[in-house]
Short mmCIF file of C-alpha atoms and ligand atoms in Angstrom, two decimals:
data_model
loop_
_atom_site.label_atom_id
_atom_site.label_comp_id
_atom_site.label_asym_id
_atom_site.label_seq_id
_atom_site.Cartn_x
_atom_site.Cartn_y
_atom_site.Cartn_z
CA UNK A 277 13.24 24.22 -8.46
CA UNK A 278 10.95 21.43 -7.32
CA UNK A 279 8.63 22.67 -4.62
CA UNK A 280 5.95 20.72 -2.78
CA UNK A 281 3.41 21.83 -0.28
CA UNK A 282 2.59 19.48 2.59
CA UNK A 283 -0.93 20.40 3.67
CA UNK A 284 -2.62 19.11 6.78
CA UNK A 285 -4.21 20.01 10.07
CA UNK A 286 -1.15 18.95 12.10
CA UNK A 287 -3.19 19.03 15.29
CA UNK A 288 -0.54 18.22 16.47
CA UNK A 289 2.45 17.63 14.15
CA UNK A 290 3.61 14.06 14.88
CA UNK A 291 6.67 11.92 14.21
CA UNK A 292 4.66 10.44 11.32
CA UNK A 293 4.36 13.88 9.71
CA UNK A 294 8.01 14.64 10.47
CA UNK A 295 9.11 11.46 8.73
CA UNK A 296 7.12 12.32 5.60
CA UNK A 297 8.78 15.77 5.41
CA UNK A 298 12.29 14.38 5.93
CA UNK A 299 11.78 11.74 3.24
CA UNK A 300 10.12 14.32 0.99
CA UNK A 301 13.31 16.39 1.12
CA UNK A 302 14.98 13.65 -0.95
CA UNK A 303 12.43 14.36 -3.69
CA UNK A 304 11.92 18.13 -3.49
CA UNK A 305 14.17 21.18 -3.17
CA UNK A 306 11.70 22.91 -0.91
CA UNK A 307 8.69 21.85 1.15
CA UNK A 308 6.13 24.34 2.43
CA UNK A 309 4.11 22.88 5.29
CA UNK A 310 0.64 24.38 5.14
CA UNK A 311 -1.50 24.29 8.25
CA UNK A 312 -5.02 24.38 6.90
CA UNK A 313 -8.27 24.43 8.72
CA UNK A 314 -10.20 21.19 8.38
CA UNK A 315 -13.82 22.09 8.91
CA UNK A 316 -14.65 18.47 9.74
CA UNK A 317 -12.15 18.20 12.58
CA UNK A 318 -12.44 19.98 15.90
CA UNK A 319 -9.25 21.84 16.78
CA UNK A 320 -7.39 20.76 19.90
CA UNK A 321 -4.07 22.62 19.87
CA UNK A 322 -4.27 26.37 19.08
CA UNK A 323 -3.18 27.31 15.57
CA UNK A 324 -0.37 29.60 16.76
CA UNK A 325 0.99 26.85 19.01
CA UNK A 326 1.05 24.40 16.07
CA UNK A 327 2.79 26.97 13.87
CA UNK A 328 5.43 27.72 16.52
CA UNK A 329 6.02 24.03 17.21
CA UNK A 330 6.62 23.19 13.53
CA UNK A 331 8.84 26.28 13.17
CA UNK A 332 10.96 25.02 16.04
CA UNK A 333 11.28 21.55 14.49
CA UNK A 334 12.65 22.91 11.21
CA UNK A 335 14.35 26.10 12.38
CA UNK A 336 17.75 24.84 11.13
CA UNK A 337 16.46 23.66 7.78
CA UNK A 338 16.15 26.45 5.19
CA UNK A 339 14.43 24.06 2.75
CA UNK A 340 11.35 23.74 4.95
CA UNK A 341 8.85 26.55 5.54
CA UNK A 342 5.61 26.56 7.47
CA UNK A 343 2.54 28.73 7.08
CA UNK A 344 -1.10 28.80 8.01
CA UNK A 345 -3.47 28.97 5.03
CA UNK A 346 -7.13 29.57 4.69
CA UNK A 347 -7.62 29.08 0.96
CA UNK A 348 -8.07 26.14 -1.38
CA UNK A 349 -5.05 23.84 -1.30
CA UNK A 350 -4.42 24.35 -5.04
CA UNK A 351 -4.37 28.13 -4.52
CA UNK A 352 -1.92 27.72 -1.66
CA UNK A 353 0.25 25.60 -4.00
CA UNK A 354 0.08 28.25 -6.72
CA UNK A 355 1.06 31.00 -4.28
CA UNK A 356 4.26 29.10 -3.61
CA UNK A 357 4.92 28.04 -7.21
CA UNK A 358 4.62 24.48 -5.98
CA UNK A 359 4.11 21.82 -8.63
CA UNK A 360 3.42 19.07 -6.10
CA UNK A 361 1.34 18.21 -3.08
CA UNK A 362 3.02 15.84 -0.66
CA UNK A 363 0.85 13.55 1.48
CA UNK A 364 1.33 10.39 3.50
CA UNK A 365 -0.74 7.21 3.63
CA UNK A 366 -1.03 4.66 6.41
CA UNK A 367 -3.93 2.43 5.42
CA UNK A 368 -6.62 1.71 2.85
CA UNK A 369 -8.91 4.34 4.37
CA UNK A 370 -6.20 6.99 3.86
CA UNK A 371 -5.75 5.80 0.29
CA UNK A 372 -9.41 6.30 -0.68
CA UNK A 373 -9.44 9.77 0.84
CA UNK A 374 -6.14 10.76 -0.75
CA UNK A 375 -7.19 9.50 -4.16
CA UNK A 376 -10.27 11.71 -4.15
CA UNK A 377 -8.27 14.73 -3.01
CA UNK A 378 -5.52 14.06 -5.57
CA UNK A 379 -8.03 13.82 -8.40
CA UNK A 380 -9.76 17.02 -7.32
CA UNK A 381 -6.50 18.93 -6.98
CA UNK A 382 -5.26 17.72 -10.37
CA UNK A 383 -8.47 18.89 -11.99
CA UNK A 384 -8.72 22.16 -10.11
CA UNK A 385 -5.12 23.31 -10.30
CA UNK A 386 -3.14 20.81 -12.37
CA UNK A 387 -1.08 19.96 -9.29
CA UNK A 388 0.31 16.44 -8.90
CA UNK A 389 0.00 14.66 -5.58
CA UNK A 390 2.90 12.52 -4.42
CA UNK A 391 2.05 9.95 -1.76
CA UNK A 392 4.61 8.41 0.54
CA UNK A 393 3.80 5.27 2.51
CA UNK A 394 4.19 5.51 6.23
CA UNK A 395 7.08 3.72 7.86
CA UNK A 396 5.54 0.59 9.44
CA UNK A 397 6.64 1.72 12.89
CA UNK A 398 4.62 4.93 12.50
CA UNK A 399 1.54 3.38 10.91
CA UNK A 400 -0.43 3.66 14.16
CA UNK A 401 0.61 7.26 14.82
CA UNK A 402 -2.07 9.84 14.17
CA UNK A 403 -2.92 13.29 15.48
CA UNK A 404 -6.20 11.78 16.68
CA UNK A 405 -4.35 9.27 18.87
CA UNK A 406 -2.18 12.05 20.30
CA UNK A 407 -5.22 14.25 21.01
CA UNK A 408 -6.95 11.35 22.78
CA UNK A 409 -3.94 10.65 24.97
CA UNK A 410 -3.60 14.37 25.70
CA UNK A 411 -7.22 14.60 26.79
CA UNK A 412 -6.53 11.84 29.35
CA UNK A 413 -3.37 13.62 30.55
CA UNK A 414 -1.11 10.88 29.20
CA UNK A 415 2.45 11.38 27.97
CA UNK A 416 2.34 12.35 24.29
CA UNK A 417 6.05 13.07 23.86
CA UNK A 418 6.87 9.68 22.26
CA UNK A 419 4.69 10.75 19.32
CA UNK A 420 6.18 14.19 18.77
CA UNK A 421 9.41 15.05 16.92
CA UNK A 422 12.29 15.37 19.37
CA UNK A 423 12.74 19.12 18.86
CA UNK A 424 9.07 19.82 19.53
CA UNK A 425 9.19 18.47 23.08
P1 ADP B 267 -5.61 16.14 7.29
O1 ADP B 267 -6.49 16.75 8.33
O2 ADP B 267 -5.53 16.95 6.03
O3 ADP B 267 -5.84 14.67 7.03
P2 ADP B 267 -3.34 15.46 8.96
O4 ADP B 267 -2.62 16.50 9.74
O5 ADP B 267 -4.15 14.49 9.73
O6 ADP B 267 -4.16 16.28 7.89
O7 ADP B 267 -2.31 14.66 8.05
C1 ADP B 267 -1.55 15.27 7.05
C2 ADP B 267 -0.95 14.22 6.13
O8 ADP B 267 -0.04 13.40 6.85
C3 ADP B 267 -1.99 13.26 5.54
O9 ADP B 267 -1.61 12.93 4.23
C4 ADP B 267 -1.89 12.04 6.42
O10 ADP B 267 -2.30 10.87 5.76
C5 ADP B 267 -0.39 12.04 6.70
N1 ADP B 267 -0.05 11.31 7.91
C6 ADP B 267 -0.54 11.50 9.16
N2 ADP B 267 0.03 10.63 10.03
C7 ADP B 267 0.91 9.88 9.31
C8 ADP B 267 1.79 8.80 9.62
N3 ADP B 267 1.87 8.30 10.85
N4 ADP B 267 2.55 8.29 8.61
C9 ADP B 267 2.44 8.78 7.35
N5 ADP B 267 1.63 9.78 6.99
C10 ADP B 267 0.87 10.33 7.95
#
């Protein structure tokens, strides 16, 4: 069985993230979404709320699981017998970051990273954008998966 973890902060989980998971399901039998803590990013939406929201999005899909994790990403992958890490890239800046992470994770845990390009229509969608809009009391629903609203 081909299993991938999809690690991220998902603060919040956007249509861009959703699209990566859906397309990833063509490549993997199972995807475990791992909500990790990113020490460099300040949390906006509470962890439990993010977990519940992603649960709701995939409640009818037995091939997608979601968990919070507090360990190294390669250890989280090992816990789930996952051979792959799934990530998405939108721009050159993402690419540089992802390359460093992929190299580190290959060295640390012999886990391969599979990168999917964003759909052009979602290239501008980021959790940061959604958090900014939210802080100004703007409508964020266009950026969230339908079932999360
Ligand atoms: P992290 O804090 O680890 O960067 P994020 O929650 O911001 O986690 O993102 C998780 C993954 O989803 C990253 O690989 C990121 O590049 C990707 N991603 C985020 N937004 C999009 C998008 N609009 N299209 C494609 N991939 C995306």
